[in-house]
Short mmCIF file of C-alpha atoms and ligand atoms in Angstrom, two decimals:
data_model
loop_
_atom_site.label_atom_id
_atom_site.label_comp_id
_atom_site.label_asym_id
_atom_site.label_seq_id
_atom_site.Cartn_x
_atom_site.Cartn_y
_atom_site.Cartn_z
CA MET X 1 -135.21 355.27 -127.47
CA HIS X 2 -133.50 351.76 -127.60
CA THR X 3 -134.50 348.24 -125.70
CA GLN X 4 -133.82 344.92 -126.59
CA VAL X 5 -137.29 343.58 -126.97
CA ALA X 6 -139.92 345.97 -127.19
CA ILE X 7 -143.49 344.39 -126.08
CA VAL X 8 -146.75 345.19 -127.23
CA GLY X 9 -149.78 344.69 -125.25
CA ALA X 10 -149.82 344.81 -121.09
CA GLY X 11 -151.77 341.68 -120.80
CA PRO X 12 -151.23 338.57 -118.99
CA ALA X 13 -149.00 337.75 -122.25
CA GLY X 14 -146.92 340.74 -122.15
CA LEU X 15 -146.69 341.44 -119.00
CA LEU X 16 -145.65 337.82 -118.36
CA LEU X 17 -142.94 338.03 -120.39
CA SER X 18 -141.27 341.20 -119.54
CA HIS X 19 -142.00 340.04 -115.75
CA MET X 20 -139.34 336.84 -116.87
CA LEU X 21 -137.09 338.92 -119.11
CA ARG X 22 -136.36 341.28 -116.53
CA LEU X 23 -135.35 337.86 -114.25
CA ALA X 24 -132.93 336.70 -117.54
CA GLY X 25 -131.49 340.14 -117.36
CA ILE X 26 -132.92 341.44 -120.67
CA SER X 27 -134.15 344.71 -121.03
CA SER X 28 -137.41 345.18 -122.51
CA VAL X 29 -140.07 348.16 -122.72
CA VAL X 30 -144.12 347.10 -122.78
CA LEU X 31 -146.19 349.56 -124.62
CA GLU X 32 -150.32 349.20 -123.81
CA ARG X 33 -152.96 351.55 -125.89
CA GLY X 34 -154.94 351.07 -122.56
CA ASN X 35 -154.86 352.44 -119.14
CA ARG X 36 -153.51 350.90 -115.74
CA ASP X 37 -157.53 350.89 -114.96
CA HIS X 38 -158.33 349.46 -118.05
CA VAL X 39 -155.82 346.57 -117.64
CA GLY X 40 -156.20 346.18 -114.27
CA THR X 41 -159.62 345.26 -113.97
CA ARG X 42 -160.76 343.34 -117.17
CA MET X 43 -163.26 340.41 -116.12
CA ARG X 44 -162.06 337.72 -118.45
CA ALA X 45 -160.43 334.21 -117.94
CA GLY X 46 -160.75 332.61 -114.16
CA GLY X 47 -158.80 328.89 -114.48
CA LEU X 48 -155.21 327.98 -114.00
CA GLU X 49 -153.94 324.51 -115.41
CA HIS X 50 -151.43 322.97 -113.30
CA GLY X 51 -148.52 323.76 -115.65
CA ALA X 52 -149.71 327.54 -115.59
CA VAL X 53 -149.88 327.52 -111.64
CA ALA X 54 -146.26 325.92 -111.58
CA LEU X 55 -144.64 328.48 -113.81
CA LEU X 56 -146.21 331.57 -111.89
CA GLU X 57 -144.42 329.69 -108.86
CA LYS X 58 -141.26 329.73 -110.47
CA VAL X 59 -141.49 333.04 -111.70
CA GLY X 60 -142.23 334.30 -107.86
CA LEU X 61 -145.82 334.73 -108.76
CA GLY X 62 -147.08 332.09 -106.78
CA GLN X 63 -147.86 333.40 -102.91
CA ARG X 64 -151.11 335.20 -103.82
CA LEU X 65 -152.02 332.37 -106.03
CA LYS X 66 -151.33 329.87 -103.22
CA ASP X 67 -153.33 332.13 -100.70
CA ILE X 68 -156.70 332.81 -102.32
CA GLY X 69 -156.49 330.18 -105.71
CA LEU X 70 -159.02 327.46 -105.18
CA ILE X 71 -158.55 324.18 -106.35
CA VAL X 72 -161.47 322.20 -108.33
CA GLU X 73 -161.09 318.53 -108.83
CA GLN X 74 -163.89 317.74 -110.82
CA THR X 75 -166.39 318.84 -113.64
CA ASP X 76 -170.31 318.50 -113.46
CA PHE X 77 -171.74 318.17 -116.77
CA ARG X 78 -175.30 317.90 -116.65
CA PHE X 79 -177.44 316.43 -119.47
CA ASP X 80 -180.66 314.46 -120.26
CA GLY X 81 -181.69 315.77 -116.70
CA GLN X 82 -178.88 314.05 -114.58
CA GLY X 83 -175.16 315.16 -113.68
CA HIS X 84 -172.55 313.23 -114.29
CA ARG X 85 -169.31 314.05 -112.39
CA VAL X 86 -166.07 313.68 -114.02
CA ASP X 87 -163.03 313.67 -110.87
CA PHE X 88 -160.53 314.77 -113.44
CA ALA X 89 -157.87 315.47 -110.19
CA GLY X 90 -158.19 311.65 -108.83
CA MET X 91 -157.59 310.32 -112.62
CA THR X 92 -154.74 312.73 -113.09
CA GLN X 93 -153.10 313.76 -110.04
CA ARG X 94 -153.25 317.03 -110.72
CA CYS X 95 -155.98 319.93 -110.20
CA PHE X 96 -157.60 323.13 -111.50
CA THR X 97 -156.72 326.58 -109.67
CA ILE X 98 -159.52 329.45 -110.02
CA TYR X 99 -157.80 332.34 -109.94
CA PRO X 100 -158.98 335.24 -112.00
CA GLN X 101 -156.91 336.63 -114.85
CA TYR X 102 -156.99 340.03 -113.05
CA GLU X 103 -155.19 338.57 -109.98
CA ILE X 104 -152.21 337.21 -112.41
CA VAL X 105 -152.43 341.01 -113.61
CA SER X 106 -152.62 342.70 -110.66
CA ASP X 107 -149.62 340.34 -109.55
CA LEU X 108 -147.45 341.40 -112.32
CA LEU X 109 -148.29 344.92 -112.48
CA GLN X 110 -147.43 344.73 -108.39
CA ALA X 111 -144.08 342.92 -109.38
CA HIS X 112 -143.06 345.71 -112.41
CA ALA X 113 -143.87 348.49 -109.57
CA GLN X 114 -141.50 346.36 -107.60
CA ALA X 115 -138.50 346.46 -109.29
CA GLY X 116 -139.31 350.07 -110.71
CA GLN X 117 -140.09 348.94 -114.33
CA GLU X 118 -142.28 351.14 -116.05
CA ILE X 119 -145.06 350.29 -118.21
CA LEU X 120 -145.57 352.55 -120.89
CA PHE X 121 -149.70 353.07 -120.72
CA ASP X 122 -151.97 355.12 -123.29
CA THR X 123 -149.09 354.38 -125.74
CA PRO X 124 -151.12 352.87 -128.61
CA VAL X 125 -148.86 351.25 -131.05
CA THR X 126 -149.93 352.52 -134.73
CA ARG X 127 -147.39 350.75 -136.95
CA ILE X 128 -143.95 348.11 -136.80
CA THR X 129 -141.21 348.77 -139.39
CA GLY X 130 -138.00 346.61 -140.02
CA VAL X 131 -139.08 343.10 -138.59
CA ASP X 132 -137.29 341.68 -141.41
CA THR X 133 -133.87 343.67 -140.38
CA LYS X 134 -131.44 343.69 -137.33
CA GLN X 135 -133.13 346.79 -136.13
CA PRO X 136 -137.25 346.96 -136.29
CA ARG X 137 -139.04 349.91 -135.08
CA VAL X 138 -142.07 350.52 -133.24
CA TYR X 139 -144.24 353.64 -133.32
CA PHE X 140 -146.36 354.65 -131.13
CA LEU X 141 -148.43 357.67 -129.88
CA LYS X 142 -147.86 359.62 -126.41
CA ASP X 143 -150.26 362.56 -125.84
CA GLY X 144 -151.12 362.89 -129.24
CA GLN X 145 -147.27 362.93 -130.20
CA GLU X 146 -145.68 359.97 -132.25
CA HIS X 147 -142.45 358.07 -130.76
CA GLU X 148 -139.95 355.39 -132.01
CA LEU X 149 -139.02 352.71 -130.07
CA SER X 150 -135.60 350.72 -131.69
CA CYS X 151 -135.17 347.12 -130.66
CA ASP X 152 -133.59 344.21 -131.34
CA PHE X 153 -136.77 342.02 -130.83
CA ILE X 154 -140.43 342.76 -130.91
CA ALA X 155 -142.92 340.47 -129.35
CA GLY X 156 -146.67 341.15 -130.78
CA CYS X 157 -148.67 340.09 -126.93
CA ASP X 158 -151.33 342.71 -128.19
CA GLY X 159 -154.06 340.64 -128.40
CA TYR X 160 -156.41 339.47 -131.57
CA HIS X 161 -157.27 343.15 -132.71
CA GLY X 162 -153.48 344.50 -132.47
CA PRO X 163 -151.50 345.76 -134.85
CA CYS X 164 -147.83 343.28 -134.91
CA LYS X 165 -149.58 340.56 -137.23
CA GLN X 166 -150.09 342.92 -140.10
CA ALA X 167 -146.64 343.22 -139.88
CA ILE X 168 -146.09 339.70 -141.22
CA PRO X 169 -146.41 339.42 -145.37
CA GLU X 170 -149.80 337.96 -146.69
CA GLY X 171 -147.86 335.54 -148.67
CA VAL X 172 -146.22 334.31 -145.52
CA LEU X 173 -149.13 334.10 -143.07
CA LYS X 174 -151.73 331.31 -143.07
CA VAL X 175 -154.54 332.00 -141.12
CA TYR X 176 -157.16 329.19 -139.97
CA GLU X 177 -160.60 330.55 -137.97
CA GLU X 178 -163.71 328.95 -137.25
CA ASN X 179 -166.98 331.27 -136.32
CA TYR X 180 -169.25 328.96 -134.11
CA PRO X 181 -173.31 330.29 -134.76
CA PHE X 182 -173.85 331.06 -131.34
CA ALA X 183 -172.36 333.30 -128.24
CA TRP X 184 -171.89 333.51 -124.68
CA LEU X 185 -173.70 335.68 -122.78
CA GLY X 186 -171.27 335.95 -119.32
CA ILE X 187 -173.03 336.56 -116.31
CA LEU X 188 -171.26 337.53 -113.01
CA ALA X 189 -172.71 337.62 -109.71
CA GLU X 190 -172.29 338.25 -105.90
CA VAL X 191 -173.35 335.15 -104.78
CA ALA X 192 -171.70 331.55 -103.92
CA PRO X 193 -171.69 328.82 -106.24
CA PRO X 194 -173.96 325.71 -104.46
CA SER X 195 -170.50 323.64 -104.69
CA LEU X 196 -167.03 324.67 -105.72
CA GLU X 197 -167.16 323.09 -109.02
CA VAL X 198 -167.08 323.65 -112.61
CA ALA X 199 -170.66 322.43 -114.09
CA TYR X 200 -171.61 322.11 -117.59
CA SER X 201 -174.74 321.95 -118.74
CA CYS X 202 -176.09 320.49 -122.42
CA HIS X 203 -179.44 321.44 -122.56
CA GLU X 204 -181.78 321.45 -125.65
CA ARG X 205 -182.46 325.14 -124.82
CA GLY X 206 -179.11 325.62 -125.19
CA PHE X 207 -175.52 325.11 -123.02
CA ALA X 208 -175.07 326.54 -120.06
CA MET X 209 -172.29 326.65 -117.15
CA SER X 210 -171.75 327.69 -113.46
CA SER X 211 -168.27 328.70 -112.57
CA PHE X 212 -166.95 330.76 -109.65
CA ARG X 213 -164.09 333.67 -109.30
CA ALA X 214 -164.09 333.76 -105.47
CA PRO X 215 -165.88 331.68 -103.06
CA GLU X 216 -169.02 334.92 -103.03
CA ILE X 217 -169.08 335.81 -106.98
CA SER X 218 -170.38 333.25 -109.11
CA ARG X 219 -169.26 333.35 -113.01
CA LEU X 220 -172.33 331.98 -114.81
CA TYR X 221 -172.55 331.73 -118.88
CA LEU X 222 -175.84 331.21 -121.31
CA GLN X 223 -175.78 329.94 -124.80
CA CYS X 224 -177.10 333.05 -126.51
CA PRO X 225 -177.82 333.81 -130.27
CA VAL X 226 -174.53 335.56 -132.18
CA ASP X 227 -176.49 338.86 -132.57
CA ASP X 228 -177.88 338.68 -129.08
CA LYS X 229 -177.34 341.94 -126.82
CA SER X 230 -176.82 342.15 -123.14
CA ASP X 231 -179.78 344.30 -122.71
CA ASN X 232 -182.14 341.54 -124.01
CA TRP X 233 -181.33 339.70 -120.66
CA SER X 234 -183.05 341.27 -117.73
CA ASP X 235 -182.17 339.45 -114.72
CA ASP X 236 -185.21 337.56 -114.01
CA ARG X 237 -184.57 336.43 -117.63
CA VAL X 238 -180.84 335.69 -116.69
CA TRP X 239 -181.75 333.65 -113.33
CA SER X 240 -185.06 331.64 -115.24
CA GLU X 241 -182.93 330.58 -118.11
CA LEU X 242 -180.20 329.20 -115.86
CA HIS X 243 -182.31 327.42 -113.71
CA THR X 244 -184.21 325.80 -116.75
CA ARG X 245 -180.74 325.00 -118.33
CA MET X 246 -178.72 324.14 -114.88
CA ASP X 247 -180.96 323.03 -112.51
CA VAL X 248 -181.01 318.91 -112.23
CA PRO X 249 -182.71 316.60 -109.51
CA ASP X 250 -179.59 314.98 -108.04
CA ARG X 251 -178.05 318.40 -107.46
CA PRO X 252 -178.59 321.72 -105.77
CA ALA X 253 -180.29 324.00 -107.10
CA LEU X 254 -178.46 327.58 -108.57
CA ILE X 255 -178.88 330.29 -105.79
CA GLU X 256 -179.61 333.80 -107.04
CA GLY X 257 -177.69 336.87 -106.31
CA ARG X 258 -176.96 340.40 -107.76
CA ILE X 259 -175.91 340.56 -110.88
CA THR X 260 -173.08 342.74 -111.52
CA GLN X 261 -172.23 342.32 -115.11
CA LYS X 262 -173.61 340.98 -118.18
CA SER X 263 -171.57 340.75 -121.45
CA VAL X 264 -171.88 338.53 -124.90
CA THR X 265 -168.73 337.15 -126.16
CA ALA X 266 -168.44 335.44 -129.80
CA MET X 267 -166.97 332.13 -130.12
CA LYS X 268 -164.16 331.22 -132.11
CA ASN X 269 -160.77 329.13 -133.30
CA PHE X 270 -158.47 331.15 -134.69
CA VAL X 271 -154.57 330.19 -135.66
CA ILE X 272 -152.41 332.43 -137.33
CA GLU X 273 -148.66 330.05 -138.69
CA PRO X 274 -146.53 331.04 -138.09
CA MET X 275 -145.89 333.20 -135.05
CA GLN X 276 -142.89 334.46 -136.25
CA TYR X 277 -141.39 336.57 -138.62
CA GLY X 278 -137.83 337.86 -138.80
CA GLN X 279 -137.37 339.55 -135.39
CA LEU X 280 -141.02 339.66 -134.84
CA PHE X 281 -142.72 336.87 -132.36
CA MET X 282 -146.62 336.68 -131.31
CA ALA X 283 -147.92 335.12 -128.46
CA GLY X 284 -151.01 335.08 -126.90
CA ASP X 285 -154.38 335.87 -128.31
CA ALA X 286 -152.57 337.82 -131.21
CA ALA X 287 -151.97 334.79 -132.41
CA HIS X 288 -154.71 331.94 -131.49
CA ILE X 289 -158.33 332.46 -130.04
CA VAL X 290 -160.35 329.54 -128.75
CA PRO X 291 -163.59 329.04 -127.53
CA PRO X 292 -163.49 329.63 -124.08
CA THR X 293 -165.66 326.32 -123.38
CA GLY X 294 -162.33 324.16 -122.36
CA ALA X 295 -160.59 327.48 -120.30
CA LYS X 296 -157.65 327.60 -122.06
CA GLY X 297 -157.43 331.14 -123.73
CA LEU X 298 -155.16 332.23 -120.94
CA ASN X 299 -153.31 329.50 -120.40
CA SER X 300 -152.52 329.32 -123.87
CA ALA X 301 -151.15 332.60 -123.51
CA LEU X 302 -148.59 331.82 -120.45
CA ALA X 303 -147.89 328.73 -122.30
CA ASP X 304 -146.38 330.46 -125.43
CA ILE X 305 -144.31 332.74 -123.17
CA SER X 306 -142.93 329.81 -121.22
CA ILE X 307 -141.25 329.09 -124.37
CA LEU X 308 -140.74 332.29 -125.82
CA ALA X 309 -139.04 333.86 -122.43
CA PRO X 310 -136.44 331.17 -122.49
CA ALA X 311 -135.57 331.52 -125.96
CA PHE X 312 -134.73 335.07 -125.73
CA SER X 313 -132.69 333.83 -122.54
CA ALA X 314 -130.78 331.28 -124.79
CA PHE X 315 -129.84 333.89 -127.25
CA TYR X 316 -128.64 336.54 -125.02
CA GLN X 317 -126.83 334.57 -122.45
CA ARG X 318 -125.01 331.91 -124.71
CA GLY X 319 -125.78 333.07 -128.23
CA ASP X 320 -127.59 330.72 -129.26
CA ARG X 321 -130.53 331.65 -132.19
CA GLY X 322 -131.77 327.95 -132.14
CA PRO X 323 -135.03 328.11 -129.58
CA LEU X 324 -135.75 331.57 -131.05
CA ASP X 325 -135.96 329.98 -134.53
CA ARG X 326 -137.87 327.10 -133.67
CA TYR X 327 -140.68 329.23 -131.35
CA SER X 328 -143.17 329.01 -133.84
CA GLU X 329 -142.80 324.78 -134.57
CA THR X 330 -142.80 324.58 -130.77
CA ALA X 331 -145.49 327.09 -129.70
CA LEU X 332 -147.68 325.64 -132.38
CA LYS X 333 -147.74 322.22 -131.59
CA ARG X 334 -149.28 322.66 -128.05
CA VAL X 335 -151.37 325.29 -129.67
CA TRP X 336 -153.06 322.88 -132.50
CA GLN X 337 -153.76 320.88 -129.18
CA VAL X 338 -155.39 322.96 -127.42
CA GLN X 339 -157.25 324.30 -130.43
CA ARG X 340 -158.70 320.85 -130.83
CA PHE X 341 -159.88 319.73 -127.16
CA SER X 342 -161.38 323.60 -127.39
CA ALA X 343 -163.44 323.42 -130.44
CA ASP X 344 -164.51 319.44 -129.72
CA MET X 345 -165.58 320.99 -126.05
CA CYS X 346 -167.82 323.84 -128.05
CA THR X 347 -169.12 320.94 -130.54
CA LEU X 348 -170.11 318.44 -127.64
CA LEU X 349 -171.40 321.29 -125.55
CA HIS X 350 -173.38 323.59 -127.26
CA ARG X 351 -177.13 323.14 -129.04
CA PHE X 352 -176.04 324.08 -132.75
CA PRO X 353 -179.48 325.94 -134.12
CA ASP X 354 -179.63 323.80 -137.13
CA THR X 355 -178.39 320.18 -135.72
CA SER X 356 -180.61 317.29 -136.98
CA GLU X 357 -182.39 314.88 -134.26
CA PHE X 358 -179.89 312.54 -135.17
CA ASN X 359 -176.75 314.79 -134.46
CA TRP X 360 -178.67 315.83 -130.95
CA ARG X 361 -179.25 312.43 -129.71
CA ALA X 362 -175.64 311.24 -131.13
CA GLN X 363 -174.24 314.37 -129.20
CA ARG X 364 -175.24 313.26 -125.62
CA GLU X 365 -174.17 309.53 -126.37
CA ARG X 366 -170.48 310.80 -126.90
CA LEU X 367 -171.18 313.10 -123.40
CA ARG X 368 -172.22 309.92 -121.87
CA TYR X 369 -169.42 308.19 -123.16
CA MET X 370 -166.79 311.07 -121.99
CA THR X 371 -168.51 310.94 -118.57
CA THR X 372 -168.93 307.46 -117.65
CA ASP X 373 -166.25 305.65 -119.99
CA PRO X 374 -162.77 305.85 -118.05
CA THR X 375 -160.79 306.08 -121.21
CA GLY X 376 -163.40 308.53 -121.97
CA ALA X 377 -163.36 310.47 -119.00
CA LEU X 378 -159.51 310.39 -118.68
CA THR X 379 -158.95 311.69 -122.05
CA TYR X 380 -161.05 314.77 -120.92
CA ALA X 381 -159.13 314.87 -117.27
CA GLU X 382 -156.06 314.91 -119.20
CA ASN X 383 -156.41 317.97 -121.44
CA PHE X 384 -158.62 319.98 -118.95
CA VAL X 385 -155.65 319.82 -116.39
CA GLY X 386 -153.69 320.99 -119.26
CA LEU X 387 -150.53 319.74 -121.49
CA PRO X 388 -147.26 320.33 -120.17
CA PHE X 389 -145.71 323.81 -120.28
CA GLU X 390 -141.79 324.25 -121.30
CA GLU X 391 -140.05 324.16 -118.02
CA PRO X 392 -138.17 327.42 -117.66
CA ALA X 393 -134.61 327.22 -116.26
P1 RFL T 401 -154.88 340.40 -124.13
O1 RFL T 401 -155.35 340.20 -122.51
O2 RFL T 401 -156.25 340.42 -124.75
O3 RFL T 401 -153.75 341.56 -124.05
C1 RFL T 401 -153.24 342.27 -125.14
C2 RFL T 401 -153.03 344.02 -124.65
O4 RFL T 401 -152.51 344.35 -125.96
C3 RFL T 401 -152.96 345.87 -125.94
N1 RFL T 401 -153.30 346.13 -127.13
C4 RFL T 401 -152.36 347.07 -127.93
N2 RFL T 401 -151.36 347.70 -127.12
C5 RFL T 401 -150.85 348.61 -127.42
N3 RFL T 401 -150.80 349.22 -128.68
C6 RFL T 401 -151.67 348.28 -129.82
N4 RFL T 401 -152.10 349.16 -130.94
C7 RFL T 401 -152.81 347.23 -129.20
N5 RFL T 401 -153.80 347.01 -129.46
C8 RFL T 401 -153.88 345.58 -128.37
C9 RFL T 401 -154.16 345.43 -125.53
O5 RFL T 401 -154.92 346.56 -125.27
C10 RFL T 401 -154.12 344.59 -124.22
O6 RFL T 401 -153.59 345.12 -123.16
O7 RFL T 401 -154.39 339.11 -124.79
P2 RFL T 401 -153.24 338.08 -123.76
O8 RFL T 401 -152.28 338.71 -123.33
O9 RFL T 401 -152.81 337.51 -125.03
O10 RFL T 401 -153.96 337.55 -123.21
C11 RFL T 401 -154.64 336.21 -123.55
C12 RFL T 401 -156.16 336.77 -122.52
O11 RFL T 401 -156.36 337.69 -122.00
C13 RFL T 401 -157.04 335.71 -122.95
O12 RFL T 401 -157.20 334.37 -123.91
C14 RFL T 401 -158.33 335.23 -122.17
O13 RFL T 401 -158.98 336.54 -121.43
C15 RFL T 401 -159.65 334.83 -122.80
N6 RFL T 401 -161.06 334.71 -122.11
C16 RFL T 401 -160.85 333.21 -121.34
N7 RFL T 401 -159.96 332.76 -121.33
C17 RFL T 401 -160.42 331.43 -120.47
O14 RFL T 401 -159.12 330.74 -120.38
N8 RFL T 401 -161.03 331.43 -119.63
C18 RFL T 401 -162.28 332.54 -120.24
O15 RFL T 401 -163.03 332.47 -119.35
C19 RFL T 401 -162.14 333.34 -120.83
N9 RFL T 401 -162.86 334.46 -120.49
C20 RFL T 401 -161.90 335.67 -122.28
C21 RFL T 401 -162.87 335.41 -121.34
C22 RFL T 401 -161.68 336.65 -122.97
C23 RFL T 401 -162.71 337.49 -123.39
N10 RFL T 401 -162.67 338.53 -124.10
C24 RFL T 401 -161.19 338.85 -125.24
C25 RFL T 401 -163.38 339.18 -124.72
C26 RFL T 401 -163.84 336.21 -121.70
C27 RFL T 401 -163.27 337.62 -122.47
C28 RFL T 401 -164.80 338.66 -122.67
#
């Protein structure tokens, strides 16, 4: 088997890349460890920056997004018993769109099916070789048998735990990592949020957040200990803690509903440099992770592809390898801006277990500055709606 670009991973990054390559007439094969159901139903991110929406529209994936995406124009920050709204859309003339990750994946799977482009599910990649040669190879299992795919390039879109980055030699790869001393209990509930806005709460008992995935589906989060388990959280305990942390007199109280999912997620920043080596190009969570406080993980994965797909086009259509050679440098500029914003939001909104009274007091003053001072609010607004994406040709 041979293809031009072998793509490891059928998450949003891998699927968008193969979709954009097909539009440019470049062949690719997507190899995915999980099965189709697993890939299509994963409940993860929910919000798209304006640049991500523009990119999806440009590559023909804008219709359902337009039909069912929900526009958000302001964020409500709650602290010291009060709500403080930041009208980010008014400040930037851009909005944020709630469109769950599983909908993007579903649109991409549908586009692949319509184009007759097969995705190889249940095919875990075991190793890749020859990334510093003209003919790298990807080895994968299918029905227990090892198979080999030769290619011109490999795109490592295999998430944080995937195998591709291991092909970059130790002396070349630099890993930056920050782990936080708390986690998030993520809750999915069948109930409409009190209003269609994202609300963050910085409370002395810990961070809480109210968002949504659809008009009748709330997505809620509670800061919890790093080693916590979702079994420790009965539904009553979840709602009681959410009310304590989220409800303030000047905002409608949270409405309770049937909880359908609870899971604990660790918080970390992680970046590898460079994001490429030889014929291997890393994208999305495989190359960088952010704590989800700034809603950037999915957006960053799509932003990488907005750079990588046109770089492959430049190579195959014009014989110009320059954009590919500069991919890591170009992508990392945006990646680090997103890391900086996500780390700031994470630090600003959580209650650190060992924080001093001084830091806790100063933390809320930083929040007050960000929500009430025009300069502070504009800085938040510009970062939240998103830094520019590369414009695909
Ligand atoms: P993905 O989605 O992890 O896809 C990687 C794919 O690679 C496959 N894979 C392999 N395939 C073949 N062989 C192997 N050996 C393989 N090893 C791995 C995996 O099965 C998988 O299908 O990465 P991608 O495409 O880079 O997309 C990134 C996004 O998924 C991610 O950034 C966001 O979901 C992060 N994230 C959130 N981001 C937000 O912006 N807002 C959120 O609210 C938010 N919530 C979340 C999240 C991530 C979560 N995870 C990962 C724990 C909530 C959760 C629970």
